[in-house]
Amino acid sequence: MLMDSLLVRASCEEFELVIAALAVEIQENSYIVNEESEKINISEGSGYLKRANTERLHEIFNQYASQEKNGERFMTSSDFVRTYLGLYTNPDYNPDSVNLLAGIVDTSKDGLISFAEFQAFEGLLCVPDALYKTAFQLFDTNGNGMVAFDEFAEVMRKTELHRRMPFNMDSSFIKLYFGKDKQRLISYAEFSQFLHDFHEEYATEAFKKFDKDGQGFISALDFQDIMLSIKSHLLTKDVRDNLVAAASTGQGGRSKVSFPYFMAFNSLLNNMELIKRIYLNATNGHRFEEVTKERFLHSAQMMSQITPLEVDILFQLCDLLHQTGKIVYSDLVALTPEQYFKQITKRLAEIKAVSSPDERGVIVQILESGYRFVLGSIGGAVGATAVYPIDLVKTRMQNQRTGSLVGELMYRNSFDCFQKVIRHEGFFGLYRGLLPQLMGVAPEKAIKLTVNDFVRDKFMDKKGNLPLYGEIISGACAGGSQVIFTNPLEIVKIRLQVAGEIAGGSKVRAWTVVKDLGLFGLYKGARACFLRDIPFSAIYFPVYAHTKARLADEGGYNNPLSLLVSGAIAGIPAAALVTPADVIKTRLQVIARRGQTTYTGLLDCAKKIYKEEGARAFWKGATGLGNLLLTRVFRSSPQFGVTLFTYELLQRLFVVDFGGTRPTGSEQKVPAIGVAEEIRSTNPDHIGGYQIALPIFTGIETKFGLCLPRFQAVEKIRK
């Protein structure tokens, strides 16, 4: 085999994603590779590897090239395969296999690899269909750009698969492609289809060979042998471990596997991505909802031609995992052939605090809270700073008394307020009171996020299902818990924000406000703060969670933009609906100037605002930019969007596994089961397209069954 058995097996479609996953830098560009007279044009779009720098690639080539001819350096087959790629490194390696693989690059077929050929292959590895093109060049042994039957048969007979399960080279399938006299030449496009169909036909031929009596049945052990030998790229660990059990269960306890069951089993595994879509269609996008066989079958018949037998096999496999008679999305992930996704976020740090969730003690949970505290404080600080000028304008608009005795209004609208602050207080006047805001945001956001996650965990069942009422209660608890930090923060911030309205007044500092208020004064208007923060969080967190789930991709992953949009969308209804409570809180916490109405409490404030200014006064700050934008919404919505965006992005960059839960959609996409890092090249000389050379050669082996012998035969070694 070309690689160790631990290497991930993936289908052709999945290996197109490998190319994207292993790209160090994905760019939109186009380039041309000269391969003698052939030019390969790479069109614009994402998913292409950035080409290697020619000078750097030449330096690397000269470093590994051991032959020199007419003043030009060349690589031998061993130089390229064993030294550069790092394959077949054992002393008793099979030289025929090494020469065959090197022949993919050696298009001139002279036994030596020139720099032009080396660079051309690097360009080929950058194209989306690199897997098929590499396989084509493996079979094009004479380098004429076509594959003849003799070339195909010669390579196939050298593979381990053919030695274990010989394929009938005189079959009607072969004649359909190469002609009845086997003289027809196949182009690259035709060969790519042939190779795909050949792999499917191989499994059918293997079934016929094991079905010696011609009754359409094979034993469960023969079924396992075929799947492991030919269809191993379709098998996850869960499927691999349950092949015999699934076959026995599916055939009514018999130890025989029928041909229809064999075909349905393979078809199911080939179409697991479609199966996922059927599940999501049945659950309206929810990934934790249990689905019965009848409900799933109904959805399957509405969407596609998935057969009832395939559905039976699906539920049989899932029953072997948890014996509930129903399926959830995580079951489908466990059965889906391994895939590689784009590495969207690179981790700057990754620490595993515990080896298993069972080791989560009190100290670990305290450390986890500290971790969330730090990230939440950073996220809150970023969010608060981003929208603070809007918050200042909102506060001054809410504090403006239309029914007061002071005189005419200071600000006509939010834009007028913004202009006057800049004119009279300068640019930094927009950030008056920012420091106490930042000091208070850290504990506020930390306790808010921690309590929400803690209560959500208590309502969540073993399968990750969380009822809506649990989400609402979790958010309400989070909003209530933050008031201990929010109220002192708000009252100091508000008094600093409105201080600039007094012309010629002395500069007010945060510590002066704190001393004037005292401990109990810092909690003035706390009931109004509860009235605002509890419903806000009860609305915000459930809306955020559901919006984020809707914007996630098919694998449940949220890209950074979807996090920002989800946070902003969730803030709109939450901020808008609690604006009256925010107006009351602001009035209670601001020092009334001479001639302005004073309030003794929550109800007194509400009554006097309604009596003196009308119901519209409760929505002050909601009519800022004309009648189009709500000032409070325009502040709160982006603030919480930026806060949650920063918080979750930091969790992706600085990963610490405490054995607990992480935000949904925040996990970096890696193979469901597999060892991505093991197929990623660690050789710094593998640049450009050569970054994916190892996965491509692995794909040839696993997808098409082209496993070449790694070692020499014992007889040859003795000779």
XYZ file of C-alpha atoms in Angstrom:
719
model
C 0.000 0.000 0.000
C 1.210 3.519 -0.718
C 0.574 4.813 2.814
C 0.095 3.301 6.259
C -3.306 1.888 7.109
C -4.039 4.828 9.377
C -4.261 7.179 6.438
C -7.722 8.369 5.723
C -9.637 6.859 2.887
C -11.824 9.204 0.928
C -13.861 9.124 -2.238
C -13.043 11.218 -5.278
C -15.526 13.907 -4.416
C -14.107 14.101 -0.919
C -10.563 14.411 -2.218
C -11.573 17.486 -4.143
C -12.209 18.913 -0.682
C -8.799 17.658 0.470
C -7.220 20.050 -1.978
C -9.110 22.946 -0.443
C -8.441 21.751 3.098
C -4.684 21.580 2.717
C -4.254 24.896 0.939
C -2.078 27.221 2.952
C -3.403 30.228 1.097
C -6.467 30.145 -1.144
C -6.452 32.889 -3.694
C -8.451 33.958 -6.670
C -5.966 33.942 -9.487
C -5.158 32.375 -12.803
C -1.914 31.018 -14.042
C -0.415 28.952 -16.814
C 1.832 25.943 -16.472
C 4.062 24.995 -19.375
C 4.384 21.281 -19.824
C 6.313 21.138 -23.083
C 3.664 22.247 -25.608
C 0.690 21.834 -23.218
C -0.724 24.746 -21.238
C -2.919 24.215 -18.210
C -5.148 27.207 -17.517
C -6.359 27.615 -13.973
C -9.538 29.652 -13.783
C -10.404 32.070 -11.033
C -12.180 30.953 -7.902
C -11.620 29.631 -4.442
C -10.284 26.185 -3.756
C -7.076 26.397 -5.779
C -3.668 26.130 -4.204
C -1.296 29.017 -4.679
C 1.448 28.039 -7.088
C 4.940 27.633 -5.727
C 7.522 30.306 -6.450
C 9.610 29.118 -9.414
C 12.965 30.091 -7.941
C 12.215 28.440 -4.610
C 10.908 25.316 -6.349
C 14.086 25.150 -8.438
C 16.220 25.356 -5.313
C 14.278 22.475 -3.774
C 14.566 20.428 -6.966
C 18.349 20.860 -7.074
C 18.537 19.858 -3.424
C 16.987 16.438 -4.146
C 18.239 15.845 -7.710
C 21.182 13.428 -7.619
C 21.885 13.054 -11.362
C 23.511 15.521 -13.744
C 23.384 15.289 -17.514
C 24.782 17.863 -19.971
C 24.998 20.421 -17.184
C 21.371 19.903 -16.141
C 20.270 18.215 -12.934
C 17.681 15.415 -12.839
C 15.842 13.421 -10.198
C 15.824 9.631 -10.300
C 12.700 7.654 -9.401
C 14.142 7.018 -5.964
C 15.005 10.696 -5.493
C 11.424 11.751 -6.145
C 9.395 8.996 -4.466
C 11.592 7.955 -1.565
C 13.677 11.020 -0.748
C 11.380 13.907 -1.680
C 7.910 12.453 -1.067
C 9.027 10.199 1.763
C 7.276 7.070 0.454
C 8.704 3.544 0.320
C 11.512 4.428 2.719
C 12.175 0.878 3.903
C 15.447 -0.724 2.668
C 13.554 -3.619 1.058
C 11.218 -1.352 -0.916
C 9.682 -2.537 -4.163
C 11.568 -0.801 -7.013
C 8.834 -1.567 -9.555
C 6.295 0.348 -7.484
C 8.676 3.284 -7.073
C 9.360 3.426 -10.819
C 5.661 3.223 -11.607
C 4.853 6.153 -9.328
C 7.766 8.217 -10.596
C 6.464 7.580 -14.111
C 3.511 9.828 -13.266
C 5.896 12.787 -13.228
C 8.327 11.484 -15.850
C 6.210 12.338 -18.877
C 9.150 11.832 -21.258
C 9.514 8.244 -19.943
C 13.314 8.406 -20.024
C 13.705 7.311 -16.403
C 14.746 10.777 -15.201
C 12.688 13.717 -13.943
C 13.690 17.152 -15.192
C 12.823 20.390 -13.450
C 10.282 21.186 -16.176
C 8.500 17.893 -15.446
C 8.801 18.446 -11.691
C 7.239 21.915 -12.002
C 4.540 20.719 -14.382
C 3.395 18.087 -11.895
C 3.325 20.726 -9.148
C 0.922 22.698 -11.338
C -1.191 19.630 -12.024
C -1.633 19.046 -8.283
C -3.201 22.501 -7.999
C -6.158 21.751 -10.265
C -9.504 20.533 -8.854
C -9.373 17.146 -10.616
C -5.779 16.440 -9.589
C -6.730 13.007 -8.226
C -8.061 11.766 -11.581
C -5.306 13.443 -13.596
C -2.640 11.840 -11.445
C -4.298 8.438 -11.825
C -4.496 8.981 -15.584
C -0.781 9.687 -15.807
C -0.104 6.566 -13.758
C -1.783 4.448 -16.445
C -0.429 6.464 -19.377
C 2.860 4.582 -19.183
C 4.080 5.608 -22.659
C 3.197 9.283 -22.206
C 1.127 9.706 -25.373
C -1.856 11.286 -23.604
C -4.092 8.202 -24.093
C -4.567 4.944 -22.185
C -4.595 1.625 -24.011
C -5.939 -1.649 -22.624
C -2.448 -3.109 -22.328
C -1.315 -0.135 -20.254
C -4.321 -0.424 -17.975
C -3.952 -4.188 -17.538
C -0.204 -3.899 -16.886
C -0.683 -1.454 -14.006
C -3.705 -3.243 -12.542
C -1.942 -6.607 -12.427
C 0.751 -5.060 -10.232
C -1.735 -3.933 -7.568
C -2.345 -5.755 -4.312
C -6.098 -5.772 -4.935
C -5.762 -7.606 -8.231
C -3.480 -10.162 -6.641
C -6.060 -10.847 -3.923
C -9.167 -10.609 -6.106
C -8.235 -10.859 -9.808
C -10.528 -8.923 -12.139
C -11.720 -10.575 -15.340
C -9.959 -8.564 -18.057
C -12.110 -10.275 -20.711
C -15.382 -9.152 -19.167
C -18.050 -7.353 -21.155
C -17.448 -4.268 -19.010
C -13.852 -3.967 -20.268
C -14.976 -4.449 -23.876
C -17.550 -1.678 -23.565
C -14.750 0.801 -22.922
C -11.810 -0.613 -24.925
C -13.828 -2.284 -27.696
C -14.347 -5.987 -28.321
C -10.799 -6.276 -29.722
C -9.420 -4.088 -26.880
C -7.641 -1.785 -29.310
C -9.554 1.404 -28.567
C -7.592 4.196 -26.849
C -9.240 6.157 -24.033
C -8.783 9.894 -23.493
C -8.484 11.517 -20.087
C -12.167 12.501 -19.883
C -13.318 8.995 -20.832
C -10.761 7.371 -18.564
C -11.969 9.330 -15.521
C -15.450 7.882 -16.032
C -14.069 4.432 -16.729
C -11.996 4.432 -13.543
C -15.023 5.454 -11.482
C -17.238 2.778 -13.037
C -14.479 0.181 -12.868
C -14.268 0.518 -9.106
C -18.021 -0.084 -8.819
C -17.845 -3.015 -11.239
C -14.992 -4.510 -9.230
C -17.262 -4.916 -6.219
C -19.911 -6.624 -8.343
C -17.315 -8.974 -9.847
C -16.066 -9.820 -6.373
C -19.602 -10.687 -5.277
C -19.974 -13.027 -8.259
C -16.708 -14.766 -7.422
C -17.782 -15.424 -3.839
C -21.240 -16.524 -4.995
C -19.941 -19.866 -6.227
C -23.388 -21.474 -6.448
C -24.854 -18.588 -8.428
C -27.769 -18.210 -5.987
C -27.280 -14.491 -5.392
C -25.951 -14.926 -1.852
C -22.557 -14.664 -0.161
C -21.576 -15.222 3.466
C -21.382 -12.363 5.945
C -17.628 -12.911 6.224
C -17.231 -12.724 2.423
C -19.285 -9.534 2.489
C -16.909 -8.121 5.094
C -13.898 -9.159 3.009
C -15.220 -7.378 -0.090
C -16.045 -4.208 1.801
C -12.661 -4.066 3.514
C -10.743 -4.804 0.312
C -12.614 -2.758 -2.280
C -14.909 -0.345 -0.475
C -12.747 0.548 2.497
C -12.942 4.263 1.646
C -16.662 4.152 2.446
C -16.194 2.688 5.922
C -15.965 4.690 9.105
C -14.842 2.932 12.267
C -18.449 2.406 13.407
C -19.433 0.821 10.090
C -16.247 -1.240 9.867
C -16.775 -2.697 13.341
C -20.386 -3.645 12.613
C -20.206 -5.076 9.092
C -20.956 -8.692 10.049
C -23.546 -7.686 12.653
C -25.310 -5.389 10.176
C -25.339 -8.085 7.491
C -26.780 -10.658 9.877
C -29.421 -8.269 11.215
C -30.402 -7.088 7.780
C -30.916 -10.595 6.489
C -33.207 -11.707 9.291
C -30.461 -13.280 11.353
C -29.148 -15.374 8.480
C -25.426 -15.536 7.807
C -26.008 -14.898 4.099
C -26.009 -11.558 2.282
C -28.151 -11.171 -0.828
C -27.053 -9.205 -3.881
C -29.827 -6.587 -3.457
C -28.699 -6.018 0.134
C -25.083 -5.748 -1.022
C -25.964 -3.118 -3.642
C -28.227 -1.164 -1.284
C -25.541 -1.150 1.418
C -22.978 0.370 -0.961
C -25.495 2.799 -2.420
C -26.393 4.018 1.066
C -22.774 4.726 1.996
C -22.192 6.450 -1.345
C -25.148 8.774 -0.695
C -24.697 9.728 2.956
C -24.590 13.438 2.112
C -27.998 13.058 0.481
C -29.190 11.121 3.533
C -28.188 14.100 5.695
C -30.251 16.437 3.527
C -33.251 14.133 3.832
C -32.910 14.180 7.615
C -32.646 17.978 7.718
C -35.681 18.234 5.447
C -37.648 16.022 7.825
C -36.628 18.085 10.884
C -36.755 21.537 9.267
C -33.043 21.999 9.822
C -32.840 20.820 13.443
C -29.884 18.509 14.117
C -30.915 17.125 17.511
C -34.445 15.966 16.736
C -35.108 12.216 16.737
C -36.648 10.859 13.544
C -38.550 7.613 13.152
C -38.188 5.306 10.160
C -41.654 6.178 8.840
C -41.002 9.904 9.035
C -37.605 9.556 7.396
C -38.985 7.341 4.628
C -41.699 9.901 3.918
C -39.093 12.649 3.597
C -36.896 10.406 1.430
C -39.667 9.702 -1.043
C -40.439 13.417 -1.305
C -36.847 14.352 -2.078
C -35.182 11.493 -3.913
C -35.230 7.856 -4.939
C -33.608 6.443 -1.800
C -35.083 2.952 -1.590
C -36.893 1.467 1.423
C -34.164 -1.177 1.656
C -31.509 1.535 1.987
C -33.591 3.189 4.704
C -33.878 -0.188 6.498
C -30.097 -0.593 6.399
C -29.608 2.957 7.679
C -31.769 2.329 10.731
C -30.161 -1.079 11.292
C -26.744 0.547 11.436
C -27.973 3.281 13.765
C -29.637 0.685 16.028
C -26.298 -1.046 16.359
C -24.916 2.233 17.716
C -27.557 3.137 20.327
C -30.622 0.812 20.035
C -33.336 3.492 20.108
C -35.148 2.797 16.855
C -34.709 6.456 15.879
C -31.915 8.503 14.351
C -30.403 11.920 14.992
C -27.946 13.900 12.899
C -24.936 12.751 14.913
C -25.724 9.150 13.873
C -25.409 10.132 10.232
C -22.093 11.854 10.917
C -20.797 8.639 12.487
C -21.720 6.677 9.338
C -20.595 9.207 6.731
C -17.340 8.398 4.895
C -14.528 10.595 6.093
C -14.290 14.014 4.550
C -11.951 16.972 4.753
C -13.157 20.537 4.866
C -11.560 23.905 4.423
C -9.546 24.876 7.481
C -11.326 28.143 8.069
C -9.750 29.119 11.373
C -6.203 28.227 12.292
C -5.723 27.522 15.978
C -3.061 29.659 17.637
C -3.078 27.476 20.742
C -4.621 24.179 21.737
C -4.526 22.777 25.255
C -6.230 19.664 26.589
C -6.950 20.267 30.265
C -8.523 16.843 30.873
C -8.255 13.556 29.028
C -11.985 12.801 29.418
C -15.145 14.577 30.666
C -15.147 12.268 33.701
C -12.125 14.147 35.033
C -14.015 17.445 35.305
C -13.575 18.354 38.929
C -14.306 21.582 40.796
C -10.888 23.030 40.004
C -11.257 22.285 36.285
C -14.678 23.939 36.234
C -13.257 27.005 37.986
C -10.473 27.167 35.405
C -13.068 26.846 32.640
C -15.013 29.765 34.120
C -11.804 31.773 34.243
C -11.117 30.931 30.603
C -14.593 32.068 29.597
C -14.253 35.126 31.829
C -11.145 36.295 29.988
C -12.537 35.652 26.511
C -15.903 37.151 27.421
C -14.261 40.270 28.793
C -12.248 40.754 25.618
C -15.323 40.189 23.464
C -17.368 42.605 25.565
C -14.681 45.261 25.448
C -14.406 45.021 21.667
C -18.174 45.166 21.247
C -18.610 48.099 23.625
C -15.832 50.130 22.018
C -17.198 49.532 18.534
C -20.590 51.100 19.257
C -19.860 53.431 22.158
C -20.486 56.675 20.208
C -23.959 55.393 19.315
C -24.554 54.481 22.956
C -23.625 58.004 24.068
C -26.050 59.545 21.564
C -28.768 57.109 22.680
C -28.301 58.028 26.335
C -28.493 61.769 25.689
C -31.579 61.371 23.532
C -33.308 59.301 26.229
C -32.438 61.827 28.928
C -33.928 64.714 26.925
C -37.160 65.842 28.619
C -39.785 67.124 26.191
C -42.101 68.124 29.024
C -39.500 69.743 31.249
C -39.393 73.401 32.270
C -35.839 73.982 31.130
C -36.689 75.242 27.699
C -36.302 74.126 24.147
C -34.830 70.768 23.197
C -31.064 70.531 23.005
C -31.111 67.967 20.157
C -33.513 67.722 17.245
C -32.565 64.116 16.478
C -29.743 61.618 16.891
C -27.738 62.980 13.989
C -28.005 66.500 15.407
C -26.843 65.166 18.776
C -23.857 63.469 17.126
C -22.873 66.680 15.344
C -23.136 68.840 18.469
C -21.009 66.444 20.512
C -18.274 66.612 17.884
C -18.569 70.424 17.631
C -18.557 71.234 21.340
C -16.668 68.328 22.909
C -14.430 67.110 20.135
C -14.075 63.598 18.714
C -13.113 62.078 22.062
C -16.314 63.481 23.514
C -18.005 60.565 21.783
C -16.060 58.252 24.110
C -16.821 60.103 27.365
C -17.343 57.437 30.037
C -15.764 54.618 28.021
C -13.245 53.593 30.701
C -15.792 52.556 33.368
C -17.771 50.894 30.629
C -14.786 48.735 29.706
C -14.040 48.001 33.369
C -17.567 46.790 33.916
C -18.008 44.915 30.651
C -15.482 42.210 31.600
C -17.343 40.747 34.616
C -20.725 41.516 33.071
C -20.137 39.553 29.864
C -18.245 36.816 31.675
C -21.012 36.079 34.171
C -23.678 36.475 31.498
C -22.093 33.944 29.137
C -21.109 31.580 31.954
C -24.546 31.485 33.579
C -26.288 31.061 30.246
C -24.048 28.120 29.308
C -24.345 26.611 32.803
C -28.151 26.675 32.888
C -28.401 25.478 29.280
C -26.283 22.456 30.205
C -28.723 21.646 33.019
C -31.698 21.642 30.666
C -29.894 19.744 27.893
C -30.465 15.991 27.611
C -27.839 13.381 26.766
C -28.383 13.782 23.028
C -27.916 17.533 23.106
C -31.608 18.428 22.830
C -32.623 21.663 24.546
C -36.307 22.666 24.888
C -37.300 26.223 24.027
C -38.405 26.975 27.573
C -34.952 25.860 28.741
C -33.325 28.336 26.377
C -35.576 31.159 27.587
C -34.987 30.390 31.276
C -31.233 30.136 30.655
C -31.193 33.547 29.014
C -33.330 35.060 31.782
C -30.987 33.714 34.459
C -28.035 35.150 32.577
C -29.716 38.555 32.337
C -30.608 38.570 36.023
C -27.142 37.554 37.149
C -25.406 40.330 35.261
C -27.262 43.142 37.033
C -24.860 42.928 39.976
C -22.216 44.293 37.597
C -24.402 46.101 35.088
C -26.163 48.549 37.399
C -23.065 50.224 38.897
C -21.517 50.277 35.441
C -24.590 51.849 33.842
C -25.165 54.558 36.423
C -21.542 55.752 36.310
C -21.439 55.587 32.533
C -24.697 57.480 32.089
C -23.712 60.287 34.451
C -20.425 60.729 32.615
C -22.182 60.678 29.245
C -24.661 63.431 30.141
C -22.062 65.512 31.981
C -20.871 66.994 28.702
C -24.280 68.565 28.125
C -23.611 71.218 30.780
C -21.761 74.027 29.061
C -18.694 75.222 30.952
C -19.145 72.571 33.612
C -16.136 71.098 35.344
C -14.866 67.794 34.053
C -16.511 64.877 35.823
C -14.439 61.791 36.590
C -15.633 58.239 37.197
C -14.153 57.970 40.700
C -15.894 61.204 41.706
C -19.246 59.755 40.614
C -18.606 56.542 42.552
C -17.736 58.460 45.763
C -20.820 60.666 45.429
C -23.144 57.698 44.933
C -21.745 55.341 47.549
C -22.320 51.563 47.576
C -26.107 51.647 47.704
C -26.306 54.544 45.290
C -24.543 52.458 42.670
C -27.632 50.236 42.622
C -30.126 53.017 42.126
C -32.565 51.950 39.441
C -31.644 48.274 39.893
C -35.251 47.155 39.506
C -35.441 48.902 36.158
C -32.165 47.227 35.241
C -33.704 43.844 36.077
C -36.764 44.823 34.048
C -34.517 45.503 31.063
C -31.783 42.842 31.279
C -33.858 39.758 32.137
C -36.249 39.970 29.156
C -33.410 41.147 26.902
C -31.309 38.028 27.541
C -34.388 35.771 27.568
C -35.062 36.967 24.015
C -31.513 37.390 22.797
C -29.875 34.041 23.543
C -32.630 31.776 22.121
C -32.906 33.928 18.974
C -29.123 33.909 18.607
C -28.902 30.122 18.971
C -31.659 29.450 16.428
C -30.406 32.061 13.957
C -26.892 30.655 14.178
C -28.216 27.149 13.521
C -30.104 28.392 10.468
C -27.021 30.116 9.058
C -24.743 27.122 9.654
C -23.578 25.054 6.704
C -24.637 21.457 6.107
C -22.023 20.222 8.544
C -23.319 22.502 11.291
C -20.351 24.880 11.020
C -20.738 28.651 11.369
C -18.267 30.788 9.479
C -17.230 34.061 11.161
C -19.606 36.167 9.082
C -22.577 34.021 10.109
C -21.650 34.549 13.772
C -21.601 38.317 13.312
C -24.905 38.332 11.421
C -26.573 35.990 13.942
C -25.564 38.199 16.865
C -26.758 41.332 15.092
C -30.109 39.806 14.078
C -30.774 38.488 17.591
C -30.130 41.934 19.032
C -32.879 43.593 16.973
C -35.999 42.178 18.698
C -34.271 41.964 22.080
C -33.180 45.618 22.086
C -36.383 46.984 20.558
C -38.788 45.263 22.957
C -37.022 46.381 26.151
C -36.507 50.031 25.154
C -39.224 51.314 27.587
C -37.418 49.671 30.500
C -34.153 51.205 29.317
C -35.724 54.688 29.220
C -37.038 54.295 32.789
C -33.639 53.055 33.995
C -31.873 56.003 32.385
C -34.241 58.555 33.971
C -33.787 57.005 37.413
C -30.019 56.953 37.205
C -29.431 60.469 35.815
C -29.238 63.463 38.178
C -32.173 65.727 37.326
C -31.146 69.314 36.621
C -32.979 72.288 38.064
C -36.512 72.446 36.748
C -36.599 68.832 35.589
C -38.931 66.193 36.953
C -37.592 63.917 39.686
C -38.660 60.322 40.312
C -38.980 58.301 43.490
C -39.130 54.816 41.990
C -39.918 52.567 39.067
C -43.688 53.013 38.979
C -43.472 56.720 39.803
C -41.069 57.233 36.905
C -43.292 55.333 34.471
C -46.398 57.267 35.515
C -44.755 60.704 35.289
C -43.162 59.992 31.884
C -46.518 58.892 30.508
C -48.381 61.847 32.054
C -45.912 64.568 31.039
C -44.525 63.257 27.724
C -46.930 60.622 26.481
C -46.420 57.003 25.441
C -43.962 57.964 22.703
C -41.455 59.018 25.357
C -40.953 55.388 26.333
C -39.407 54.847 22.903
C -36.970 57.721 23.075
C -33.781 56.720 21.478
C -35.933 54.681 19.137
C -36.451 57.558 16.718
C -32.912 58.562 16.007
C -32.015 58.624 12.357
C -35.281 59.908 10.980
C -37.937 57.256 11.500
C -35.900 54.522 9.857
C -33.400 53.342 12.455
C -33.981 52.724 16.122
C -31.093 54.286 17.990
C -31.090 51.672 20.736
C -31.406 48.848 18.235
C -28.705 50.404 16.109
C -26.417 50.314 19.167
C -27.338 47.039 20.878
C -27.666 44.898 17.779
C -24.136 45.424 16.393
C -22.641 45.511 19.895
C -23.852 42.045 20.761
C -23.041 40.841 17.269
C -19.440 41.985 17.655
C -19.266 40.649 21.226
C -20.451 37.123 20.389
C -18.419 37.141 17.179
C -15.242 38.008 19.103
C -16.018 35.583 21.933
C -16.576 32.573 19.716
C -13.726 33.432 17.372
C -11.348 33.600 20.330
C -12.528 30.148 21.386
C -11.520 28.857 17.973
C -8.138 30.536 18.053
C -7.283 29.623 21.651
C -8.745 26.189 22.270
C -8.717 24.773 25.793
C -10.571 21.480 26.254
C -12.004 21.333 29.771
C -14.178 18.332 28.940
C -17.320 20.471 28.849
C -19.483 21.863 26.075
C -18.470 24.393 23.454
C -20.719 26.733 21.452
C -22.474 24.924 18.627
C -20.940 25.507 15.226
C -17.650 26.674 16.727
C -15.686 23.491 16.181
C -13.073 23.667 13.477
C -13.985 21.238 10.723
C -11.758 18.174 10.669
C -12.479 14.627 9.542
C -15.362 13.082 11.471
C -13.084 10.132 12.084
C -9.567 10.255 10.844
C -6.135 11.720 11.183
C -5.943 14.851 9.099
C -2.563 15.850 10.420
C -1.151 12.466 9.464
C -1.755 13.034 5.778
C -0.634 16.634 5.864
C 2.961 16.899 4.725
C 5.394 17.993 7.414
C 8.222 18.475 4.936
C 8.832 22.227 4.513
C 10.102 21.513 0.995
C 6.598 20.415 -0.042
C 5.403 23.781 -1.330
C 2.678 24.795 -3.754
C 0.889 21.800 -5.196
C 3.248 19.381 -3.478
C 1.518 20.162 -0.184
C -1.184 17.710 -1.242
C 1.018 15.165 -3.017
C 0.685 12.643 -0.181
C -3.139 12.855 0.017
C -3.375 12.563 -3.760
C -1.255 9.425 -3.859
C -3.295 8.075 -0.952
C -6.478 8.804 -2.881
C -5.228 6.806 -5.860
C -4.648 3.896 -3.537
C -7.893 3.952 -1.569
C -10.417 5.292 -4.075
C -9.385 3.174 -7.032
C -7.849 0.171 -5.274
C -4.476 0.865 -6.884
C -2.428 -0.353 -3.924
C 1.045 -1.126 -5.182
C 3.273 -3.561 -3.240
C 5.531 -1.750 -0.817
C 8.154 -4.446 -0.447
C 10.072 -6.743 -2.723
C 8.949 -10.335 -3.014
C 10.930 -12.712 -0.814
C 12.295 -14.532 -3.869
C 13.709 -11.305 -5.328
C 15.353 -10.355 -2.061
C 17.086 -13.724 -1.842
C 18.378 -13.370 -5.382
